[in-house]
C-alpha cells in the first residue's frame, strides 16, 4: 500500500474528525473510501433519462416533438 500525505483546510479537517467519531472508522479508511468512490467509473447520467416509449426517436424526433407540443407544455413551434 502506498502512503500519501495531504493537507486539509480547517473546515474539512473538522468535518473529517466529526465523521470519524460518527462512523467509528479511522480517518485513513474514510479518505480511502472517498477516493475510491471518486475515481470509480460513473454511469452516464443521460442513459435512461428518457423512457423507451419511442423506440424510433432518432428517426421521428421532429414528429414526436410536434405531437408533444401543446398550449399547456410551455413550448411553441417555430414557424
PDB file of N, CA and C in Angstrom:
ATOM      1  N   UNK A   1       0.855  -1.172   0.000  1.00  0.00           N
ATOM      2  CA  UNK A   1       0.000   0.000   0.000  1.00  0.00           C
ATOM      3  C   UNK A   1       0.898   1.232   0.000  1.00  0.00           C
ATOM      4  N   UNK A   2       0.494   2.236  -0.758  1.00  0.00           N
ATOM      5  CA  UNK A   2       1.273   3.471  -0.863  1.00  0.00           C
ATOM      6  C   UNK A   2       0.818   4.474   0.195  1.00  0.00           C
ATOM      7  N   UNK A   3       1.759   5.229   0.741  1.00  0.00           N
ATOM      8  CA  UNK A   3       1.450   6.253   1.735  1.00  0.00           C
ATOM      9  C   UNK A   3       1.319   7.602   1.040  1.00  0.00           C
ATOM     10  N   UNK A   4       0.314   8.366   1.457  1.00  0.00           N
ATOM     11  CA  UNK A   4       0.054   9.685   0.886  1.00  0.00           C
ATOM     12  C   UNK A   4      -0.141  10.666   2.035  1.00  0.00           C
ATOM     13  N   UNK A   5       0.513  11.801   1.962  1.00  0.00           N
ATOM     14  CA  UNK A   5       0.348  12.851   2.961  1.00  0.00           C
ATOM     15  C   UNK A   5      -0.411  13.995   2.310  1.00  0.00           C
ATOM     16  N   UNK A   6      -1.491  14.449   2.966  1.00  0.00           N
ATOM     17  CA  UNK A   6      -2.289  15.546   2.408  1.00  0.00           C
ATOM     18  C   UNK A   6      -2.491  16.629   3.459  1.00  0.00           C
ATOM     19  N   UNK A   7      -2.772  17.832   2.992  1.00  0.00           N
ATOM     20  CA  UNK A   7      -3.116  18.951   3.877  1.00  0.00           C
ATOM     21  C   UNK A   7      -4.588  19.263   3.679  1.00  0.00           C
ATOM     22  N   UNK A   8      -5.296  19.468   4.774  1.00  0.00           N
ATOM     23  CA  UNK A   8      -6.717  19.799   4.724  1.00  0.00           C
ATOM     24  C   UNK A   8      -6.932  21.179   5.318  1.00  0.00           C
ATOM     25  N   UNK A   9      -7.867  21.932   4.743  1.00  0.00           N
ATOM     26  CA  UNK A   9      -8.208  23.201   5.387  1.00  0.00           C
ATOM     27  C   UNK A   9      -8.945  22.884   6.686  1.00  0.00           C
ATOM     28  N   UNK A  10      -9.057  23.871   7.545  1.00  0.00           N
ATOM     29  CA  UNK A  10      -9.614  23.644   8.881  1.00  0.00           C
ATOM     30  C   UNK A  10     -11.020  23.059   8.843  1.00  0.00           C
ATOM     31  N   UNK A  11     -11.883  23.593   7.978  1.00  0.00           N
ATOM     32  CA  UNK A  11     -13.267  23.117   7.919  1.00  0.00           C
ATOM     33  C   UNK A  11     -13.338  21.650   7.502  1.00  0.00           C
ATOM     34  N   UNK A  12     -12.528  21.280   6.526  1.00  0.00           N
ATOM     35  CA  UNK A  12     -12.525  19.895   6.058  1.00  0.00           C
ATOM     36  C   UNK A  12     -11.958  18.963   7.127  1.00  0.00           C
ATOM     37  N   UNK A  13     -10.937  19.400   7.821  1.00  0.00           N
ATOM     38  CA  UNK A  13     -10.349  18.589   8.898  1.00  0.00           C
ATOM     39  C   UNK A  13     -11.361  18.365  10.017  1.00  0.00           C
ATOM     40  N   UNK A  14     -12.104  19.405  10.373  1.00  0.00           N
ATOM     41  CA  UNK A  14     -13.128  19.280  11.418  1.00  0.00           C
ATOM     42  C   UNK A  14     -14.226  18.325  10.965  1.00  0.00           C
ATOM     43  N   UNK A  15     -14.661  18.470   9.712  1.00  0.00           N
ATOM     44  CA  UNK A  15     -15.708  17.590   9.180  1.00  0.00           C
ATOM     45  C   UNK A  15     -15.244  16.136   9.183  1.00  0.00           C
ATOM     46  N   UNK A  16     -13.991  15.901   8.833  1.00  0.00           N
ATOM     47  CA  UNK A  16     -13.451  14.540   8.826  1.00  0.00           C
ATOM     48  C   UNK A  16     -13.399  13.972  10.244  1.00  0.00           C
ATOM     49  N   UNK A  17     -12.994  14.779  11.211  1.00  0.00           N
ATOM     50  CA  UNK A  17     -12.946  14.315  12.600  1.00  0.00           C
ATOM     51  C   UNK A  17     -14.345  13.974  13.111  1.00  0.00           C
ATOM     52  N   UNK A  18     -15.329  14.795  12.767  1.00  0.00           N
ATOM     53  CA  UNK A  18     -16.712  14.514  13.180  1.00  0.00           C
ATOM     54  C   UNK A  18     -17.203  13.209  12.560  1.00  0.00           C
ATOM     55  N   UNK A  19     -16.881  13.015  11.290  1.00  0.00           N
ATOM     56  CA  UNK A  19     -17.300  11.795  10.605  1.00  0.00           C
ATOM     57  C   UNK A  19     -16.603  10.571  11.195  1.00  0.00           C
ATOM     58  N   UNK A  20     -15.360  10.745  11.612  1.00  0.00           N
ATOM     59  CA  UNK A  20     -14.615   9.661  12.258  1.00  0.00           C
ATOM     60  C   UNK A  20     -15.309   9.235  13.546  1.00  0.00           C
ATOM     61  N   UNK A  21     -15.729  10.206  14.336  1.00  0.00           N
ATOM     62  CA  UNK A  21     -16.434   9.891  15.588  1.00  0.00           C
ATOM     63  C   UNK A  21     -17.786   9.248  15.309  1.00  0.00           C
ATOM     64  N   UNK A  22     -18.488   9.766  14.318  1.00  0.00           N
ATOM     65  CA  UNK A  22     -19.828   9.260  13.997  1.00  0.00           C
ATOM     66  C   UNK A  22     -19.778   7.825  13.474  1.00  0.00           C
ATOM     67  N   UNK A  23     -18.831   7.542  12.590  1.00  0.00           N
ATOM     68  CA  UNK A  23     -18.764   6.222  11.958  1.00  0.00           C
ATOM     69  C   UNK A  23     -17.887   5.236  12.711  1.00  0.00           C
ATOM     70  N   UNK A  24     -17.070   5.760  13.638  1.00  0.00           N
ATOM     71  CA  UNK A  24     -16.107   4.933  14.371  1.00  0.00           C
ATOM     72  C   UNK A  24     -15.112   4.256  13.422  1.00  0.00           C
ATOM     73  N   UNK A  25     -14.842   4.905  12.307  1.00  0.00           N
ATOM     74  CA  UNK A  25     -13.838   4.434  11.349  1.00  0.00           C
ATOM     75  C   UNK A  25     -12.642   5.375  11.397  1.00  0.00           C
ATOM     76  N   UNK A  26     -11.439   4.848  11.160  1.00  0.00           N
ATOM     77  CA  UNK A  26     -10.259   5.719  11.139  1.00  0.00           C
ATOM     78  C   UNK A  26     -10.316   6.706   9.971  1.00  0.00           C
ATOM     79  N   UNK A  27      -9.667   7.846  10.154  1.00  0.00           N
ATOM     80  CA  UNK A  27      -9.618   8.850   9.088  1.00  0.00           C
ATOM     81  C   UNK A  27      -9.084   8.253   7.792  1.00  0.00           C
ATOM     82  N   UNK A  28      -8.057   7.429   7.914  1.00  0.00           N
ATOM     83  CA  UNK A  28      -7.452   6.832   6.722  1.00  0.00           C
ATOM     84  C   UNK A  28      -8.476   6.034   5.918  1.00  0.00           C
ATOM     85  N   UNK A  29      -9.313   5.274   6.626  1.00  0.00           N
ATOM     86  CA  UNK A  29     -10.322   4.458   5.940  1.00  0.00           C
ATOM     87  C   UNK A  29     -11.368   5.336   5.262  1.00  0.00           C
ATOM     88  N   UNK A  30     -11.789   6.393   5.934  1.00  0.00           N
ATOM     89  CA  UNK A  30     -12.771   7.299   5.337  1.00  0.00           C
ATOM     90  C   UNK A  30     -12.210   7.969   4.083  1.00  0.00           C
ATOM     91  N   UNK A  31     -10.953   8.385   4.147  1.00  0.00           N
ATOM     92  CA  UNK A  31     -10.324   9.025   2.988  1.00  0.00           C
ATOM     93  C   UNK A  31     -10.174   8.019   1.852  1.00  0.00           C
ATOM     94  N   UNK A  32      -9.749   6.781   2.172  1.00  0.00           N
ATOM     95  CA  UNK A  32      -9.627   5.745   1.132  1.00  0.00           C
ATOM     96  C   UNK A  32     -10.966   5.498   0.449  1.00  0.00           C
ATOM     97  N   UNK A  33     -12.027   5.394   1.254  1.00  0.00           N
ATOM     98  CA  UNK A  33     -13.363   5.157   0.683  1.00  0.00           C
ATOM     99  C   UNK A  33     -13.809   6.322  -0.196  1.00  0.00           C
ATOM    100  N   UNK A  34     -13.538   7.537   0.259  1.00  0.00           N
ATOM    101  CA  UNK A  34     -13.933   8.719  -0.519  1.00  0.00           C
ATOM    102  C   UNK A  34     -13.194   8.760  -1.853  1.00  0.00           C
ATOM    103  N   UNK A  35     -11.902   8.470  -1.833  1.00  0.00           N
ATOM    104  CA  UNK A  35     -11.121   8.476  -3.075  1.00  0.00           C
ATOM    105  C   UNK A  35     -11.586   7.354  -3.994  1.00  0.00           C
ATOM    106  N   UNK A  36     -11.828   6.171  -3.436  1.00  0.00           N
ATOM    107  CA  UNK A  36     -12.290   5.039  -4.249  1.00  0.00           C
ATOM    108  C   UNK A  36     -13.609   5.372  -4.940  1.00  0.00           C
ATOM    109  N   UNK A  37     -14.515   6.009  -4.209  1.00  0.00           N
ATOM    110  CA  UNK A  37     -15.798   6.393  -4.807  1.00  0.00           C
ATOM    111  C   UNK A  37     -15.604   7.465  -5.878  1.00  0.00           C
ATOM    112  N   UNK A  38     -14.701   8.387  -5.640  1.00  0.00           N
ATOM    113  CA  UNK A  38     -14.457   9.490  -6.573  1.00  0.00           C
ATOM    114  C   UNK A  38     -13.873   9.001  -7.892  1.00  0.00           C
ATOM    115  N   UNK A  39     -12.974   8.024  -7.829  1.00  0.00           N
ATOM    116  CA  UNK A  39     -12.312   7.558  -9.054  1.00  0.00           C
ATOM    117  C   UNK A  39     -13.035   6.389  -9.724  1.00  0.00           C
ATOM    118  N   UNK A  40     -14.069   5.856  -9.098  1.00  0.00           N
ATOM    119  CA  UNK A  40     -14.815   4.738  -9.695  1.00  0.00           C
ATOM    120  C   UNK A  40     -15.506   5.201 -10.972  1.00  0.00           C
ATOM    121  N   UNK A  41     -15.618   4.303 -11.947  1.00  0.00           N
ATOM    122  CA  UNK A  41     -16.323   4.670 -13.186  1.00  0.00           C
ATOM    123  C   UNK A  41     -17.760   5.089 -12.869  1.00  0.00           C
ATOM    124  N   UNK A  42     -18.197   6.138 -13.523  1.00  0.00           N
ATOM    125  CA  UNK A  42     -19.544   6.658 -13.299  1.00  0.00           C
ATOM    126  C   UNK A  42     -20.445   6.267 -14.462  1.00  0.00           C
ATOM    127  N   UNK A  43     -21.689   5.959 -14.159  1.00  0.00           N
ATOM    128  CA  UNK A  43     -22.666   5.719 -15.207  1.00  0.00           C
ATOM    129  C   UNK A  43     -22.966   7.037 -15.896  1.00  0.00           C
ATOM    130  N   UNK A  44     -23.277   6.966 -17.169  1.00  0.00           N
ATOM    131  CA  UNK A  44     -23.667   8.158 -17.919  1.00  0.00           C
ATOM    132  C   UNK A  44     -25.029   8.612 -17.404  1.00  0.00           C
ATOM    133  N   UNK A  45     -25.134   9.818 -16.843  1.00  0.00           N
ATOM    134  CA  UNK A  45     -26.410  10.257 -16.269  1.00  0.00           C
ATOM    135  C   UNK A  45     -27.518  10.417 -17.298  1.00  0.00           C
ATOM    136  N   UNK A  46     -27.172  10.489 -18.574  1.00  0.00           N
ATOM    137  CA  UNK A  46     -28.199  10.645 -19.597  1.00  0.00           C
ATOM    138  C   UNK A  46     -28.807   9.316 -20.020  1.00  0.00           C
ATOM    139  N   UNK A  47     -28.097   8.218 -19.759  1.00  0.00           N
ATOM    140  CA  UNK A  47     -28.636   6.914 -20.130  1.00  0.00           C
ATOM    141  C   UNK A  47     -29.830   6.619 -19.237  1.00  0.00           C
ATOM    142  N   UNK A  48     -30.936   6.305 -19.862  1.00  0.00           N
ATOM    143  CA  UNK A  48     -32.152   6.006 -19.126  1.00  0.00           C
ATOM    144  C   UNK A  48     -32.955   7.232 -18.749  1.00  0.00           C
ATOM    145  N   UNK A  49     -32.495   8.407 -19.154  1.00  0.00           N
ATOM    146  CA  UNK A  49     -33.207   9.633 -18.817  1.00  0.00           C
ATOM    147  C   UNK A  49     -34.574   9.670 -19.487  1.00  0.00           C
ATOM    148  N   UNK A  50     -34.628   9.155 -20.693  1.00  0.00           N
ATOM    149  CA  UNK A  50     -35.880   9.144 -21.438  1.00  0.00           C
ATOM    150  C   UNK A  50     -36.401   7.719 -21.494  1.00  0.00           C
ATOM    151  N   UNK A  51     -37.716   7.552 -21.344  1.00  0.00           N
ATOM    152  CA  UNK A  51     -38.242   6.196 -21.433  1.00  0.00           C
ATOM    153  C   UNK A  51     -38.221   5.731 -22.886  1.00  0.00           C
ATOM    154  N   UNK A  52     -38.361   4.459 -23.078  1.00  0.00           N
ATOM    155  CA  UNK A  52     -38.281   3.891 -24.421  1.00  0.00           C
ATOM    156  C   UNK A  52     -39.658   3.787 -25.067  1.00  0.00           C
ATOM    157  N   UNK A  53     -40.537   4.724 -24.732  1.00  0.00           N
ATOM    158  CA  UNK A  53     -41.868   4.755 -25.334  1.00  0.00           C
ATOM    159  C   UNK A  53     -41.756   4.959 -26.842  1.00  0.00           C
ATOM    160  N   UNK A  54     -40.668   5.584 -27.262  1.00  0.00           N
ATOM    161  CA  UNK A  54     -40.444   5.854 -28.684  1.00  0.00           C
ATOM    162  C   UNK A  54     -39.162   5.151 -29.135  1.00  0.00           C
ATOM    163  N   UNK A  55     -39.245   3.888 -29.540  1.00  0.00           N
ATOM    164  CA  UNK A  55     -38.033   3.206 -29.978  1.00  0.00           C
ATOM    165  C   UNK A  55     -37.437   3.801 -31.252  1.00  0.00           C
ATOM    166  N   UNK A  56     -38.240   4.581 -31.989  1.00  0.00           N
ATOM    167  CA  UNK A  56     -37.769   5.202 -33.229  1.00  0.00           C
ATOM    168  C   UNK A  56     -37.527   6.697 -33.040  1.00  0.00           C
ATOM    169  N   UNK A  57     -37.154   7.094 -31.840  1.00  0.00           N
ATOM    170  CA  UNK A  57     -36.972   8.504 -31.502  1.00  0.00           C
ATOM    171  C   UNK A  57     -36.005   9.204 -32.450  1.00  0.00           C
ATOM    172  N   UNK A  58     -34.894   8.568 -32.773  1.00  0.00           N
ATOM    173  CA  UNK A  58     -33.896   9.210 -33.635  1.00  0.00           C
ATOM    174  C   UNK A  58     -34.458   9.489 -35.024  1.00  0.00           C
ATOM    175  N   UNK A  59     -35.299   8.608 -35.510  1.00  0.00           N
ATOM    176  CA  UNK A  59     -35.840   8.758 -36.862  1.00  0.00           C
ATOM    177  C   UNK A  59     -37.018   9.725 -36.918  1.00  0.00           C
ATOM    178  N   UNK A  60     -37.797   9.784 -35.840  1.00  0.00           N
ATOM    179  CA  UNK A  60     -39.033  10.576 -35.862  1.00  0.00           C
ATOM    180  C   UNK A  60     -39.044  11.671 -34.801  1.00  0.00           C
ATOM    181  N   UNK A  61     -37.885  12.203 -34.451  1.00  0.00           N
ATOM    182  CA  UNK A  61     -37.812  13.157 -33.346  1.00  0.00           C
ATOM    183  C   UNK A  61     -38.669  14.393 -33.576  1.00  0.00           C
ATOM    184  N   UNK A  62     -38.618  14.965 -34.773  1.00  0.00           N
ATOM    185  CA  UNK A  62     -39.399  16.181 -35.032  1.00  0.00           C
ATOM    186  C   UNK A  62     -40.894  15.900 -34.957  1.00  0.00           C
ATOM    187  N   UNK A  63     -41.325  14.793 -35.505  1.00  0.00           N
ATOM    188  CA  UNK A  63     -42.746  14.425 -35.460  1.00  0.00           C
ATOM    189  C   UNK A  63     -43.202  14.207 -34.018  1.00  0.00           C
ATOM    190  N   UNK A  64     -42.388  13.512 -33.234  1.00  0.00           N
ATOM    191  CA  UNK A  64     -42.727  13.245 -31.836  1.00  0.00           C
ATOM    192  C   UNK A  64     -42.791  14.550 -31.049  1.00  0.00           C
ATOM    193  N   UNK A  65     -41.853  15.462 -31.288  1.00  0.00           N
ATOM    194  CA  UNK A  65     -41.879  16.754 -30.597  1.00  0.00           C
ATOM    195  C   UNK A  65     -43.114  17.556 -30.976  1.00  0.00           C
ATOM    196  N   UNK A  66     -43.449  17.573 -32.261  1.00  0.00           N
ATOM    197  CA  UNK A  66     -44.649  18.306 -32.695  1.00  0.00           C
ATOM    198  C   UNK A  66     -45.891  17.787 -31.984  1.00  0.00           C
ATOM    199  N   UNK A  67     -45.991  16.477 -31.837  1.00  0.00           N
ATOM    200  CA  UNK A  67     -47.146  15.881 -31.157  1.00  0.00           C
ATOM    201  C   UNK A  67     -47.164  16.241 -29.670  1.00  0.00           C
ATOM    202  N   UNK A  68     -45.987  16.395 -29.078  1.00  0.00           N
ATOM    203  CA  UNK A  68     -45.896  16.660 -27.642  1.00  0.00           C
ATOM    204  C   UNK A  68     -46.135  18.123 -27.293  1.00  0.00           C
ATOM    205  N   UNK A  69     -45.973  19.009 -28.277  1.00  0.00           N
ATOM    206  CA  UNK A  69     -46.130  20.436 -28.009  1.00  0.00           C
ATOM    207  C   UNK A  69     -47.609  20.789 -27.985  1.00  0.00           C
ATOM    208  N   UNK A  70     -48.040  21.278 -26.832  1.00  0.00           N
ATOM    209  CA  UNK A  70     -49.423  21.721 -26.660  1.00  0.00           C
ATOM    210  C   UNK A  70     -49.394  23.096 -26.014  1.00  0.00           C
ATOM    211  N   UNK A  71     -50.542  23.703 -25.914  1.00  0.00           N
ATOM    212  CA  UNK A  71     -50.599  25.023 -25.280  1.00  0.00           C
ATOM    213  C   UNK A  71     -50.225  24.937 -23.801  1.00  0.00           C
ATOM    214  N   UNK A  72     -50.324  23.770 -23.210  1.00  0.00           N
ATOM    215  CA  UNK A  72     -50.011  23.596 -21.788  1.00  0.00           C
ATOM    216  C   UNK A  72     -48.566  23.175 -21.544  1.00  0.00           C
ATOM    217  N   UNK A  73     -47.849  22.782 -22.602  1.00  0.00           N
ATOM    218  CA  UNK A  73     -46.485  22.283 -22.417  1.00  0.00           C
ATOM    219  C   UNK A  73     -45.470  23.398 -22.198  1.00  0.00           C
ATOM    220  N   UNK A  74     -45.819  24.616 -22.593  1.00  0.00           N
ATOM    221  CA  UNK A  74     -44.880  25.723 -22.451  1.00  0.00           C
ATOM    222  C   UNK A  74     -43.947  25.864 -23.631  1.00  0.00           C
ATOM    223  N   UNK A  75     -44.057  25.013 -24.605  1.00  0.00           N
ATOM    224  CA  UNK A  75     -43.224  25.046 -25.802  1.00  0.00           C
ATOM    225  C   UNK A  75     -44.052  25.563 -26.967  1.00  0.00           C
ATOM    226  N   UNK A  76     -43.396  26.129 -27.933  1.00  0.00           N
ATOM    227  CA  UNK A  76     -44.075  26.570 -29.152  1.00  0.00           C
ATOM    228  C   UNK A  76     -43.306  26.059 -30.359  1.00  0.00           C
ATOM    229  N   UNK A  77     -43.997  25.966 -31.471  1.00  0.00           N
ATOM    230  CA  UNK A  77     -43.365  25.529 -32.711  1.00  0.00           C
ATOM    231  C   UNK A  77     -42.964  26.760 -33.495  1.00  0.00           C
ATOM    232  N   UNK A  78     -41.706  26.804 -33.901  1.00  0.00           N
ATOM    233  CA  UNK A  78     -41.204  27.918 -34.692  1.00  0.00           C
ATOM    234  C   UNK A  78     -41.691  27.737 -36.129  1.00  0.00           C
ATOM    235  N   UNK A  79     -42.396  28.723 -36.625  1.00  0.00           N
ATOM    236  CA  UNK A  79     -42.944  28.627 -37.990  1.00  0.00           C
ATOM    237  C   UNK A  79     -41.966  29.104 -39.010  1.00  0.00           C
TER     238      UNK A  79
END
